[in-house]
Backbone as XML, in Angstrom:
<?xml version="1.0"?>
<chain id="A" units="angstrom">
  <residue number="1" name="UNK">
    <atom name="N" x="20.933" y="-7.156" z="24.797"/>
    <atom name="CA" x="20.373" y="-6.442" z="23.657"/>
    <atom name="C" x="19.845" y="-5.097" z="24.149"/>
  </residue>
  <residue number="2" name="UNK">
    <atom name="N" x="20.032" y="-4.071" z="23.347"/>
    <atom name="CA" x="19.635" y="-2.721" z="23.751"/>
    <atom name="C" x="18.137" y="-2.496" z="23.555"/>
  </residue>
  <residue number="3" name="UNK">
    <atom name="N" x="17.646" y="-1.458" z="24.207"/>
    <atom name="CA" x="16.242" y="-1.069" z="24.046"/>
    <atom name="C" x="15.964" y="-0.743" z="22.582"/>
  </residue>
  <residue number="4" name="UNK">
    <atom name="N" x="16.880" y="-0.051" z="21.941"/>
    <atom name="CA" x="16.692" y="0.332" z="20.539"/>
    <atom name="C" x="16.550" y="-0.893" z="19.640"/>
  </residue>
  <residue number="5" name="UNK">
    <atom name="N" x="17.322" y="-1.933" z="19.908"/>
    <atom name="CA" x="17.198" y="-3.156" z="19.102"/>
    <atom name="C" x="15.864" y="-3.856" z="19.365"/>
  </residue>
  <residue number="6" name="UNK">
    <atom name="N" x="15.389" y="-3.830" z="20.592"/>
    <atom name="CA" x="14.055" y="-4.374" z="20.871"/>
    <atom name="C" x="12.987" y="-3.579" z="20.126"/>
  </residue>
  <residue number="7" name="UNK">
    <atom name="N" x="13.228" y="-2.283" z="19.959"/>
    <atom name="CA" x="12.278" y="-1.440" z="19.219"/>
    <atom name="C" x="12.146" y="-1.876" z="17.767"/>
  </residue>
  <residue number="8" name="UNK">
    <atom name="N" x="13.193" y="-2.495" z="17.210"/>
    <atom name="CA" x="13.085" y="-3.029" z="15.852"/>
    <atom name="C" x="12.020" y="-4.102" z="15.788"/>
  </residue>
  <residue number="9" name="UNK">
    <atom name="N" x="11.991" y="-4.963" z="16.785"/>
    <atom name="CA" x="10.953" y="-6.005" z="16.839"/>
    <atom name="C" x="9.568" y="-5.379" z="16.966"/>
  </residue>
  <residue number="10" name="UNK">
    <atom name="N" x="9.443" y="-4.427" z="17.865"/>
    <atom name="CA" x="8.148" y="-3.761" z="18.065"/>
    <atom name="C" x="7.697" y="-3.068" z="16.782"/>
  </residue>
  <residue number="11" name="UNK">
    <atom name="N" x="8.622" y="-2.386" z="16.118"/>
    <atom name="CA" x="8.282" y="-1.677" z="14.879"/>
    <atom name="C" x="7.850" y="-2.648" z="13.785"/>
  </residue>
  <residue number="12" name="UNK">
    <atom name="N" x="8.378" y="-3.862" z="13.805"/>
    <atom name="CA" x="7.974" y="-4.858" z="12.820"/>
    <atom name="C" x="6.618" y="-5.471" z="13.115"/>
  </residue>
  <residue number="13" name="UNK">
    <atom name="N" x="6.267" y="-5.554" z="14.390"/>
    <atom name="CA" x="4.984" y="-6.152" z="14.792"/>
    <atom name="C" x="3.848" y="-5.140" z="14.755"/>
  </residue>
  <residue number="14" name="UNK">
    <atom name="N" x="4.147" y="-3.896" z="15.049"/>
    <atom name="CA" x="3.120" y="-2.862" z="15.163"/>
    <atom name="C" x="2.199" y="-2.763" z="13.941"/>
  </residue>
  <residue number="15" name="UNK">
    <atom name="N" x="2.720" y="-2.740" z="12.721"/>
    <atom name="CA" x="1.805" y="-2.670" z="11.577"/>
    <atom name="C" x="0.838" y="-3.861" z="11.530"/>
  </residue>
  <residue number="16" name="UNK">
    <atom name="N" x="1.309" y="-4.999" z="11.977"/>
    <atom name="CA" x="0.444" y="-6.183" z="11.977"/>
    <atom name="C" x="-0.746" y="-6.010" z="12.915"/>
  </residue>
  <residue number="17" name="UNK">
    <atom name="N" x="-0.548" y="-5.293" z="14.004"/>
    <atom name="CA" x="-1.649" y="-5.057" z="14.939"/>
    <atom name="C" x="-2.753" y="-4.219" z="14.299"/>
  </residue>
  <residue number="18" name="UNK">
    <atom name="N" x="-2.354" y="-3.239" z="13.494"/>
    <atom name="CA" x="-3.365" y="-2.452" z="12.781"/>
    <atom name="C" x="-4.073" y="-3.321" z="11.742"/>
  </residue>
  <residue number="19" name="UNK">
    <atom name="N" x="-3.327" y="-4.255" z="11.152"/>
    <atom name="CA" x="-3.934" y="-5.197" z="10.216"/>
    <atom name="C" x="-4.930" y="-6.109" z="10.900"/>
  </residue>
  <residue number="20" name="UNK">
    <atom name="N" x="-4.608" y="-6.556" z="12.090"/>
    <atom name="CA" x="-5.534" y="-7.404" z="12.860"/>
    <atom name="C" x="-6.820" y="-6.642" z="13.137"/>
  </residue>
  <residue number="21" name="UNK">
    <atom name="N" x="-6.692" y="-5.367" z="13.498"/>
    <atom name="CA" x="-7.883" y="-4.555" z="13.724"/>
    <atom name="C" x="-8.747" y="-4.509" z="12.461"/>
  </residue>
  <residue number="22" name="UNK">
    <atom name="N" x="-8.117" y="-4.306" z="11.316"/>
    <atom name="CA" x="-8.865" y="-4.231" z="10.059"/>
    <atom name="C" x="-9.520" y="-5.564" z="9.721"/>
  </residue>
  <residue number="23" name="UNK">
    <atom name="N" x="-8.835" y="-6.655" z="10.038"/>
    <atom name="CA" x="-9.353" y="-7.984" z="9.706"/>
    <atom name="C" x="-10.407" y="-8.483" z="10.685"/>
  </residue>
  <residue number="24" name="UNK">
    <atom name="N" x="-10.534" y="-7.822" z="11.817"/>
    <atom name="CA" x="-11.499" y="-8.253" z="12.838"/>
    <atom name="C" x="-12.898" y="-7.792" z="12.448"/>
  </residue>
  <residue number="25" name="UNK">
    <atom name="N" x="-13.363" y="-8.297" z="11.342"/>
    <atom name="CA" x="-14.682" y="-7.951" z="10.828"/>
    <atom name="C" x="-15.387" y="-9.226" z="10.383"/>
  </residue>
  <residue number="26" name="UNK">
    <atom name="N" x="-16.670" y="-9.189" z="10.472"/>
    <atom name="CA" x="-17.466" y="-10.319" z="9.999"/>
    <atom name="C" x="-17.254" y="-10.472" z="8.495"/>
  </residue>
  <residue number="27" name="UNK">
    <atom name="N" x="-17.032" y="-11.684" z="8.069"/>
    <atom name="CA" x="-16.884" y="-11.948" z="6.646"/>
    <atom name="C" x="-15.461" y="-11.882" z="6.143"/>
  </residue>
  <residue number="28" name="UNK">
    <atom name="N" x="-14.477" y="-11.792" z="7.033"/>
    <atom name="CA" x="-13.083" y="-11.747" z="6.589"/>
    <atom name="C" x="-12.772" y="-12.967" z="5.732"/>
  </residue>
  <residue number="29" name="UNK">
    <atom name="N" x="-12.168" y="-12.724" z="4.577"/>
    <atom name="CA" x="-11.835" y="-13.799" z="3.635"/>
    <atom name="C" x="-10.358" y="-14.148" z="3.782"/>
  </residue>
  <residue number="30" name="UNK">
    <atom name="N" x="-10.071" y="-15.168" z="4.561"/>
    <atom name="CA" x="-8.692" y="-15.570" z="4.800"/>
    <atom name="C" x="-8.073" y="-16.249" z="3.577"/>
  </residue>
  <residue number="31" name="UNK">
    <atom name="N" x="-8.867" y="-16.639" z="2.614"/>
    <atom name="CA" x="-8.343" y="-17.217" z="1.380"/>
    <atom name="C" x="-7.865" y="-16.141" z="0.407"/>
  </residue>
  <residue number="32" name="UNK">
    <atom name="N" x="-8.370" y="-14.937" z="0.549"/>
    <atom name="CA" x="-7.997" y="-13.835" z="-0.331"/>
    <atom name="C" x="-7.960" y="-12.535" z="0.486"/>
  </residue>
  <residue number="33" name="UNK">
    <atom name="N" x="-7.063" y="-12.460" z="1.487"/>
    <atom name="CA" x="-7.114" y="-11.332" z="2.421"/>
    <atom name="C" x="-6.810" y="-9.975" z="1.803"/>
  </residue>
  <residue number="34" name="UNK">
    <atom name="N" x="-5.902" y="-9.911" z="0.861"/>
    <atom name="CA" x="-5.556" y="-8.599" z="0.291"/>
    <atom name="C" x="-6.721" y="-8.010" z="-0.511"/>
  </residue>
  <residue number="35" name="UNK">
    <atom name="N" x="-7.369" y="-8.835" z="-1.279"/>
    <atom name="CA" x="-8.525" y="-8.350" z="-2.027"/>
    <atom name="C" x="-9.644" y="-7.949" z="-1.070"/>
  </residue>
  <residue number="36" name="UNK">
    <atom name="N" x="-9.818" y="-8.724" z="-0.014"/>
    <atom name="CA" x="-10.854" y="-8.411" z="0.963"/>
    <atom name="C" x="-10.540" y="-7.095" z="1.669"/>
  </residue>
  <residue number="37" name="UNK">
    <atom name="N" x="-9.286" y="-6.919" z="2.076"/>
    <atom name="CA" x="-8.905" y="-5.682" z="2.751"/>
    <atom name="C" x="-9.084" y="-4.465" z="1.841"/>
  </residue>
  <residue number="38" name="UNK">
    <atom name="N" x="-8.919" y="-4.653" z="0.549"/>
    <atom name="CA" x="-9.088" y="-3.552" z="-0.404"/>
    <atom name="C" x="-10.536" y="-3.071" z="-0.462"/>
  </residue>
  <residue number="39" name="UNK">
    <atom name="N" x="-11.474" y="-3.853" z="0.050"/>
    <atom name="CA" x="-12.882" y="-3.461" z="0.042"/>
    <atom name="C" x="-13.288" y="-2.702" z="1.302"/>
  </residue>
  <residue number="40" name="UNK">
    <atom name="N" x="-12.369" y="-2.554" z="2.236"/>
    <atom name="CA" x="-12.702" y="-1.893" z="3.504"/>
    <atom name="C" x="-13.012" y="-0.415" z="3.283"/>
  </residue>
  <residue number="41" name="UNK">
    <atom name="N" x="-13.814" y="0.110" z="4.192"/>
    <atom name="CA" x="-14.163" y="1.527" z="4.179"/>
    <atom name="C" x="-14.036" y="2.083" z="5.589"/>
  </residue>
  <residue number="42" name="UNK">
    <atom name="N" x="-13.958" y="3.387" z="5.706"/>
    <atom name="CA" x="-13.952" y="4.045" z="7.003"/>
    <atom name="C" x="-12.759" y="3.664" z="7.857"/>
  </residue>
  <residue number="43" name="UNK">
    <atom name="N" x="-13.013" y="3.406" z="9.143"/>
    <atom name="CA" x="-11.940" y="3.104" z="10.086"/>
    <atom name="C" x="-11.124" y="1.884" z="9.673"/>
  </residue>
  <residue number="44" name="UNK">
    <atom name="N" x="-11.790" y="0.877" z="9.158"/>
    <atom name="CA" x="-11.074" y="-0.341" z="8.758"/>
    <atom name="C" x="-10.124" y="-0.045" z="7.586"/>
  </residue>
  <residue number="45" name="UNK">
    <atom name="N" x="-10.556" y="0.769" z="6.643"/>
    <atom name="CA" x="-9.684" y="1.144" z="5.521"/>
    <atom name="C" x="-8.499" y="1.970" z="6.016"/>
  </residue>
  <residue number="46" name="UNK">
    <atom name="N" x="-8.753" y="2.845" z="6.985"/>
    <atom name="CA" x="-7.654" y="3.642" z="7.532"/>
    <atom name="C" x="-6.689" y="2.764" z="8.333"/>
  </residue>
  <residue number="47" name="UNK">
    <atom name="N" x="-7.196" y="1.713" z="8.963"/>
    <atom name="CA" x="-6.311" y="0.774" z="9.664"/>
    <atom name="C" x="-5.404" y="0.054" z="8.670"/>
  </residue>
  <residue number="48" name="UNK">
    <atom name="N" x="-5.952" y="-0.316" z="7.524"/>
    <atom name="CA" x="-5.138" y="-0.938" z="6.475"/>
    <atom name="C" x="-4.059" y="0.042" z="6.008"/>
  </residue>
  <residue number="49" name="UNK">
    <atom name="N" x="-4.441" y="1.294" z="5.824"/>
    <atom name="CA" x="-3.475" y="2.306" z="5.397"/>
    <atom name="C" x="-2.395" y="2.523" z="6.460"/>
  </residue>
  <residue number="50" name="UNK">
    <atom name="N" x="-2.777" y="2.509" z="7.739"/>
    <atom name="CA" x="-1.793" y="2.641" z="8.821"/>
    <atom name="C" x="-0.836" y="1.458" z="8.811"/>
  </residue>
  <residue number="51" name="UNK">
    <atom name="N" x="-1.362" y="0.271" z="8.557"/>
    <atom name="CA" x="-0.522" y="-0.924" z="8.463"/>
    <atom name="C" x="0.478" y="-0.771" z="7.319"/>
  </residue>
  <residue number="52" name="UNK">
    <atom name="N" x="-0.004" y="-0.389" z="6.151"/>
    <atom name="CA" x="0.869" y="-0.250" z="4.983"/>
    <atom name="C" x="1.928" y="0.830" z="5.219"/>
  </residue>
  <residue number="53" name="UNK">
    <atom name="N" x="1.529" y="1.936" z="5.842"/>
    <atom name="CA" x="2.477" y="3.005" z="6.119"/>
    <atom name="C" x="3.543" y="2.542" z="7.103"/>
  </residue>
  <residue number="54" name="UNK">
    <atom name="N" x="3.154" y="1.725" z="8.055"/>
    <atom name="CA" x="4.119" y="1.186" z="9.004"/>
    <atom name="C" x="5.172" y="0.337" z="8.324"/>
  </residue>
  <residue number="55" name="UNK">
    <atom name="N" x="4.744" y="-0.471" z="7.367"/>
    <atom name="CA" x="5.710" y="-1.286" z="6.622"/>
    <atom name="C" x="6.591" y="-0.429" z="5.722"/>
  </residue>
  <residue number="56" name="UNK">
    <atom name="N" x="6.024" y="0.651" z="5.183"/>
    <atom name="CA" x="6.804" y="1.526" z="4.306"/>
    <atom name="C" x="7.929" y="2.236" z="5.062"/>
  </residue>
  <residue number="57" name="UNK">
    <atom name="N" x="7.664" y="2.623" z="6.291"/>
    <atom name="CA" x="8.661" y="3.333" z="7.077"/>
    <atom name="C" x="9.651" y="2.436" z="7.800"/>
  </residue>
  <residue number="58" name="UNK">
    <atom name="N" x="9.347" y="1.167" z="7.885"/>
    <atom name="CA" x="10.177" y="0.237" z="8.657"/>
    <atom name="C" x="11.624" y="0.145" z="8.173"/>
  </residue>
  <residue number="59" name="UNK">
    <atom name="N" x="11.898" y="0.027" z="6.869"/>
    <atom name="CA" x="13.296" y="-0.119" z="6.446"/>
    <atom name="C" x="14.193" y="1.053" z="6.865"/>
  </residue>
  <residue number="60" name="UNK">
    <atom name="N" x="13.687" y="2.262" z="6.781"/>
    <atom name="CA" x="14.501" y="3.419" z="7.150"/>
    <atom name="C" x="14.761" y="3.433" z="8.657"/>
  </residue>
  <residue number="61" name="UNK">
    <atom name="N" x="13.772" y="3.048" z="9.459"/>
    <atom name="CA" x="13.971" y="2.978" z="10.907"/>
    <atom name="C" x="15.007" y="1.908" z="11.255"/>
  </residue>
  <residue number="62" name="UNK">
    <atom name="N" x="14.901" y="0.751" z="10.623"/>
    <atom name="CA" x="15.874" y="-0.319" z="10.855"/>
    <atom name="C" x="17.279" y="0.168" z="10.494"/>
  </residue>
  <residue number="63" name="UNK">
    <atom name="N" x="17.405" y="0.813" z="9.343"/>
    <atom name="CA" x="18.710" y="1.325" z="8.920"/>
    <atom name="C" x="19.249" y="2.343" z="9.918"/>
  </residue>
  <residue number="64" name="UNK">
    <atom name="N" x="18.382" y="3.204" z="10.433"/>
    <atom name="CA" x="18.817" y="4.243" z="11.367"/>
    <atom name="C" x="19.315" y="3.633" z="12.677"/>
  </residue>
  <residue number="65" name="UNK">
    <atom name="N" x="18.573" y="2.675" z="13.209"/>
    <atom name="CA" x="18.983" y="2.043" z="14.473"/>
    <atom name="C" x="20.278" y="1.268" z="14.286"/>
  </residue>
  <residue number="66" name="UNK">
    <atom name="N" x="20.365" y="0.506" z="13.217"/>
    <atom name="CA" x="21.579" y="-0.276" z="12.988"/>
    <atom name="C" x="22.790" y="0.620" z="12.727"/>
  </residue>
  <residue number="67" name="UNK">
    <atom name="N" x="22.576" y="1.707" z="12.008"/>
    <atom name="CA" x="23.666" y="2.656" z="11.777"/>
    <atom name="C" x="24.143" y="3.239" z="13.098"/>
  </residue>
  <residue number="68" name="UNK">
    <atom name="N" x="23.212" y="3.626" z="13.946"/>
    <atom name="CA" x="23.582" y="4.188" z="15.243"/>
    <atom name="C" x="24.377" y="3.181" z="16.073"/>
  </residue>
  <residue number="69" name="UNK">
    <atom name="N" x="23.985" y="1.918" z="16.006"/>
    <atom name="CA" x="24.725" y="0.895" z="16.745"/>
    <atom name="C" x="26.114" y="0.644" z="16.141"/>
  </residue>
  <residue number="70" name="UNK">
    <atom name="N" x="26.153" y="0.530" z="14.848"/>
    <atom name="CA" x="27.434" y="0.234" z="14.194"/>
    <atom name="C" x="28.453" y="1.351" z="14.380"/>
  </residue>
  <residue number="71" name="UNK">
    <atom name="N" x="27.962" y="2.583" z="14.439"/>
    <atom name="CA" x="28.870" y="3.724" z="14.580"/>
    <atom name="C" x="29.004" y="4.170" z="16.036"/>
  </residue>
  <residue number="72" name="UNK">
    <atom name="N" x="28.472" y="3.374" z="16.947"/>
    <atom name="CA" x="28.634" y="3.582" z="18.392"/>
    <atom name="C" x="28.145" y="4.945" z="18.866"/>
  </residue>
  <residue number="73" name="UNK">
    <atom name="N" x="26.957" y="5.315" z="18.391"/>
    <atom name="CA" x="26.338" y="6.549" z="18.890"/>
    <atom name="C" x="26.006" y="6.361" z="20.374"/>
  </residue>
  <residue number="74" name="UNK">
    <atom name="N" x="25.846" y="7.454" z="21.071"/>
    <atom name="CA" x="25.567" y="7.399" z="22.509"/>
    <atom name="C" x="24.280" y="6.604" z="22.743"/>
  </residue>
  <residue number="75" name="UNK">
    <atom name="N" x="24.384" y="5.515" z="23.506"/>
    <atom name="CA" x="23.297" y="4.529" z="23.604"/>
    <atom name="C" x="22.021" y="5.080" z="24.232"/>
  </residue>
  <residue number="76" name="UNK">
    <atom name="N" x="22.135" y="5.911" z="25.233"/>
    <atom name="CA" x="20.926" y="6.456" z="25.857"/>
    <atom name="C" x="20.131" y="7.275" z="24.851"/>
  </residue>
  <residue number="77" name="UNK">
    <atom name="N" x="20.812" y="8.059" z="24.043"/>
    <atom name="CA" x="20.135" y="8.866" z="23.021"/>
    <atom name="C" x="19.535" y="7.970" z="21.942"/>
  </residue>
  <residue number="78" name="UNK">
    <atom name="N" x="20.257" y="6.949" z="21.548"/>
    <atom name="CA" x="19.739" y="5.993" z="20.561"/>
    <atom name="C" x="18.454" y="5.365" z="21.093"/>
  </residue>
  <residue number="79" name="UNK">
    <atom name="N" x="18.484" y="4.919" z="22.332"/>
    <atom name="CA" x="17.302" y="4.296" z="22.933"/>
    <atom name="C" x="16.128" y="5.265" z="22.993"/>
  </residue>
  <residue number="80" name="UNK">
    <atom name="N" x="16.391" y="6.505" z="23.404"/>
    <atom name="CA" x="15.315" y="7.499" z="23.499"/>
    <atom name="C" x="14.693" y="7.790" z="22.132"/>
  </residue>
  <residue number="81" name="UNK">
    <atom name="N" x="15.519" y="7.927" z="21.116"/>
    <atom name="CA" x="14.991" y="8.191" z="19.778"/>
    <atom name="C" x="14.223" y="6.992" z="19.238"/>
  </residue>
  <residue number="82" name="UNK">
    <atom name="N" x="14.703" y="5.792" z="19.515"/>
    <atom name="CA" x="14.004" y="4.595" z="19.048"/>
    <atom name="C" x="12.654" y="4.452" z="19.745"/>
  </residue>
  <residue number="83" name="UNK">
    <atom name="N" x="12.621" y="4.670" z="21.044"/>
    <atom name="CA" x="11.354" y="4.613" z="21.773"/>
    <atom name="C" x="10.428" y="5.736" z="21.306"/>
  </residue>
  <residue number="84" name="UNK">
    <atom name="N" x="11.000" y="6.911" z="21.059"/>
    <atom name="CA" x="10.201" y="8.017" z="20.535"/>
    <atom name="C" x="9.536" y="7.659" z="19.214"/>
  </residue>
  <residue number="85" name="UNK">
    <atom name="N" x="10.284" y="6.962" z="18.363"/>
    <atom name="CA" x="9.716" y="6.526" z="17.084"/>
    <atom name="C" x="8.550" y="5.566" z="17.313"/>
  </residue>
  <residue number="86" name="UNK">
    <atom name="N" x="8.724" y="4.617" z="18.220"/>
    <atom name="CA" x="7.660" y="3.645" z="18.502"/>
    <atom name="C" x="6.425" y="4.354" z="19.045"/>
  </residue>
  <residue number="87" name="UNK">
    <atom name="N" x="6.617" y="5.267" z="19.968"/>
    <atom name="CA" x="5.481" y="6.016" z="20.522"/>
    <atom name="C" x="4.785" y="6.800" z="19.407"/>
  </residue>
  <residue number="88" name="UNK">
    <atom name="N" x="5.563" y="7.435" z="18.556"/>
    <atom name="CA" x="4.976" y="8.186" z="17.442"/>
    <atom name="C" x="4.179" y="7.268" z="16.528"/>
  </residue>
  <residue number="89" name="UNK">
    <atom name="N" x="4.702" y="6.066" z="16.260"/>
    <atom name="CA" x="3.989" y="5.138" z="15.375"/>
    <atom name="C" x="2.687" y="4.632" z="15.996"/>
  </residue>
  <residue number="90" name="UNK">
    <atom name="N" x="2.681" y="4.435" z="17.298"/>
    <atom name="CA" x="1.447" y="4.020" z="17.969"/>
    <atom name="C" x="0.405" y="5.128" z="17.873"/>
  </residue>
  <residue number="91" name="UNK">
    <atom name="N" x="0.824" y="6.342" z="18.207"/>
    <atom name="CA" x="-0.098" y="7.478" z="18.123"/>
    <atom name="C" x="-0.542" y="7.689" z="16.684"/>
  </residue>
  <residue number="92" name="UNK">
    <atom name="N" x="0.395" y="7.551" z="15.746"/>
    <atom name="CA" x="0.081" y="7.697" z="14.323"/>
    <atom name="C" x="-1.062" y="6.762" z="13.928"/>
  </residue>
  <residue number="93" name="UNK">
    <atom name="N" x="-0.932" y="5.495" z="14.292"/>
    <atom name="CA" x="-1.969" y="4.523" z="13.926"/>
    <atom name="C" x="-3.313" y="4.851" z="14.543"/>
  </residue>
  <residue number="94" name="UNK">
    <atom name="N" x="-3.297" y="5.263" z="15.790"/>
    <atom name="CA" x="-4.553" y="5.597" z="16.478"/>
    <atom name="C" x="-5.241" y="6.781" z="15.828"/>
  </residue>
  <residue number="95" name="UNK">
    <atom name="N" x="-4.480" y="7.848" z="15.558"/>
    <atom name="CA" x="-5.107" y="9.028" z="14.957"/>
    <atom name="C" x="-5.441" y="8.789" z="13.485"/>
  </residue>
  <residue number="96" name="UNK">
    <atom name="N" x="-4.705" y="7.909" z="12.833"/>
    <atom name="CA" x="-5.042" y="7.562" z="11.441"/>
    <atom name="C" x="-6.397" y="6.863" z="11.413"/>
  </residue>
  <residue number="97" name="UNK">
    <atom name="N" x="-6.571" y="5.873" z="12.262"/>
    <atom name="CA" x="-7.836" y="5.146" z="12.319"/>
    <atom name="C" x="-8.981" y="6.080" z="12.701"/>
  </residue>
  <residue number="98" name="UNK">
    <atom name="N" x="-8.700" y="7.016" z="13.602"/>
    <atom name="CA" x="-9.721" y="7.968" z="14.038"/>
    <atom name="C" x="-10.047" y="9.011" z="12.974"/>
  </residue>
  <residue number="99" name="UNK">
    <atom name="N" x="-9.214" y="9.121" z="11.948"/>
    <atom name="CA" x="-9.480" y="10.063" z="10.863"/>
    <atom name="C" x="-9.103" y="11.496" z="11.190"/>
  </residue>
  <residue number="100" name="UNK">
    <atom name="N" x="-8.051" y="11.681" z="11.989"/>
    <atom name="CA" x="-7.603" y="13.025" z="12.364"/>
    <atom name="C" x="-6.349" y="13.333" z="11.536"/>
  </residue>
  <residue number="101" name="UNK">
    <atom name="N" x="-6.561" y="13.779" z="10.325"/>
    <atom name="CA" x="-5.499" y="13.899" z="9.337"/>
    <atom name="C" x="-4.361" y="14.830" z="9.694"/>
  </residue>
  <residue number="102" name="UNK">
    <atom name="N" x="-4.665" y="16.022" z="10.198"/>
    <atom name="CA" x="-3.604" y="16.984" z="10.502"/>
    <atom name="C" x="-2.708" y="16.469" z="11.622"/>
  </residue>
  <residue number="103" name="UNK">
    <atom name="N" x="-3.321" y="15.952" z="12.686"/>
    <atom name="CA" x="-2.537" y="15.402" z="13.790"/>
    <atom name="C" x="-1.728" y="14.194" z="13.318"/>
  </residue>
  <residue number="104" name="UNK">
    <atom name="N" x="-2.329" y="13.380" z="12.469"/>
    <atom name="CA" x="-1.617" y="12.226" z="11.908"/>
    <atom name="C" x="-0.344" y="12.676" z="11.202"/>
  </residue>
  <residue number="105" name="UNK">
    <atom name="N" x="-0.445" y="13.712" z="10.392"/>
    <atom name="CA" x="0.721" y="14.212" z="9.665"/>
    <atom name="C" x="1.783" y="14.750" z="10.614"/>
  </residue>
  <residue number="106" name="UNK">
    <atom name="N" x="1.374" y="15.443" z="11.665"/>
    <atom name="CA" x="2.333" y="15.971" z="12.637"/>
    <atom name="C" x="3.053" y="14.841" z="13.378"/>
  </residue>
  <residue number="107" name="UNK">
    <atom name="N" x="2.318" y="13.807" z="13.724"/>
    <atom name="CA" x="2.920" y="12.671" z="14.421"/>
    <atom name="C" x="3.857" y="11.923" z="13.471"/>
  </residue>
  <residue number="108" name="UNK">
    <atom name="N" x="3.476" y="11.816" z="12.205"/>
    <atom name="CA" x="4.353" y="11.179" z="11.216"/>
    <atom name="C" x="5.672" y="11.948" z="11.125"/>
  </residue>
  <residue number="109" name="UNK">
    <atom name="N" x="5.594" y="13.277" z="11.124"/>
    <atom name="CA" x="6.800" y="14.111" z="11.075"/>
    <atom name="C" x="7.655" y="13.876" z="12.324"/>
  </residue>
  <residue number="110" name="UNK">
    <atom name="N" x="7.026" y="13.728" z="13.478"/>
    <atom name="CA" x="7.775" y="13.455" z="14.714"/>
    <atom name="C" x="8.523" y="12.126" z="14.594"/>
  </residue>
  <residue number="111" name="UNK">
    <atom name="N" x="7.866" y="11.106" z="14.047"/>
    <atom name="CA" x="8.534" y="9.818" z="13.849"/>
    <atom name="C" x="9.700" y="9.929" z="12.886"/>
  </residue>
  <residue number="112" name="UNK">
    <atom name="N" x="9.500" y="10.661" z="11.811"/>
    <atom name="CA" x="10.586" y="10.888" z="10.857"/>
    <atom name="C" x="11.726" y="11.646" z="11.527"/>
  </residue>
  <residue number="113" name="UNK">
    <atom name="N" x="11.394" y="12.590" z="12.391"/>
    <atom name="CA" x="12.411" y="13.331" z="13.125"/>
    <atom name="C" x="13.262" y="12.410" z="13.996"/>
  </residue>
  <residue number="114" name="UNK">
    <atom name="N" x="12.635" y="11.389" z="14.580"/>
    <atom name="CA" x="13.400" y="10.420" z="15.375"/>
    <atom name="C" x="14.377" y="9.654" z="14.486"/>
  </residue>
  <residue number="115" name="UNK">
    <atom name="N" x="13.928" y="9.282" z="13.305"/>
    <atom name="CA" x="14.809" y="8.565" z="12.375"/>
    <atom name="C" x="15.978" y="9.459" z="11.955"/>
  </residue>
  <residue number="116" name="UNK">
    <atom name="N" x="15.668" y="10.684" z="11.586"/>
    <atom name="CA" x="16.722" y="11.614" z="11.197"/>
    <atom name="C" x="17.689" y="11.830" z="12.364"/>
  </residue>
  <residue number="117" name="UNK">
    <atom name="N" x="17.136" y="11.951" z="13.559"/>
    <atom name="CA" x="17.963" y="12.122" z="14.749"/>
    <atom name="C" x="18.934" y="10.963" z="14.946"/>
  </residue>
  <residue number="118" name="UNK">
    <atom name="N" x="18.475" y="9.747" z="14.674"/>
    <atom name="CA" x="19.359" y="8.578" z="14.795"/>
    <atom name="C" x="20.543" y="8.678" z="13.832"/>
  </residue>
  <residue number="119" name="UNK">
    <atom name="N" x="20.275" y="9.131" z="12.631"/>
    <atom name="CA" x="21.372" y="9.304" z="11.670"/>
    <atom name="C" x="22.293" y="10.453" z="12.078"/>
  </residue>
  <residue number="120" name="UNK">
    <atom name="N" x="21.719" y="11.546" z="12.559"/>
    <atom name="CA" x="22.523" y="12.712" z="12.939"/>
    <atom name="C" x="23.463" y="12.369" z="14.098"/>
  </residue>
  <residue number="121" name="UNK">
    <atom name="N" x="22.973" y="11.663" z="15.110"/>
    <atom name="CA" x="23.845" y="11.358" z="16.251"/>
    <atom name="C" x="24.899" y="10.318" z="15.887"/>
  </residue>
  <residue number="122" name="UNK">
    <atom name="N" x="24.723" y="9.676" z="14.749"/>
    <atom name="CA" x="25.694" y="8.689" z="14.289"/>
    <atom name="C" x="26.827" y="9.329" z="13.498"/>
  </residue>
  <residue number="123" name="UNK">
    <atom name="N" x="26.633" y="10.571" z="13.096"/>
    <atom name="CA" x="27.616" y="11.254" z="12.241"/>
    <atom name="C" x="28.886" y="11.605" z="12.993"/>
  </residue>
</chain>
């Protein structure tokens, strides 16, 4: 299995890690977690938002990696772009939780650039 395909697993788990951070609070309601998470404020609320954003971007990343594989794009470049996306998503979550909005947006654009790059090299 290629590095890029392993990145699909990482990209699927990563949002959950931000969710775990948000849920690691006294009083977490495991019987009604979504309603409880909706009451978060500050860093915990931003962690929830980072989690949700990770899930929102996941389908396009999966499509990009699979397209690159199916169309036999150059594997080293595919791997580099996939790892670049993962690194961008990690940094994105950290700066999102920290409340650094401008940097968060720039890192989000870098991650999107990796996805676009995967499609471009597949053309």
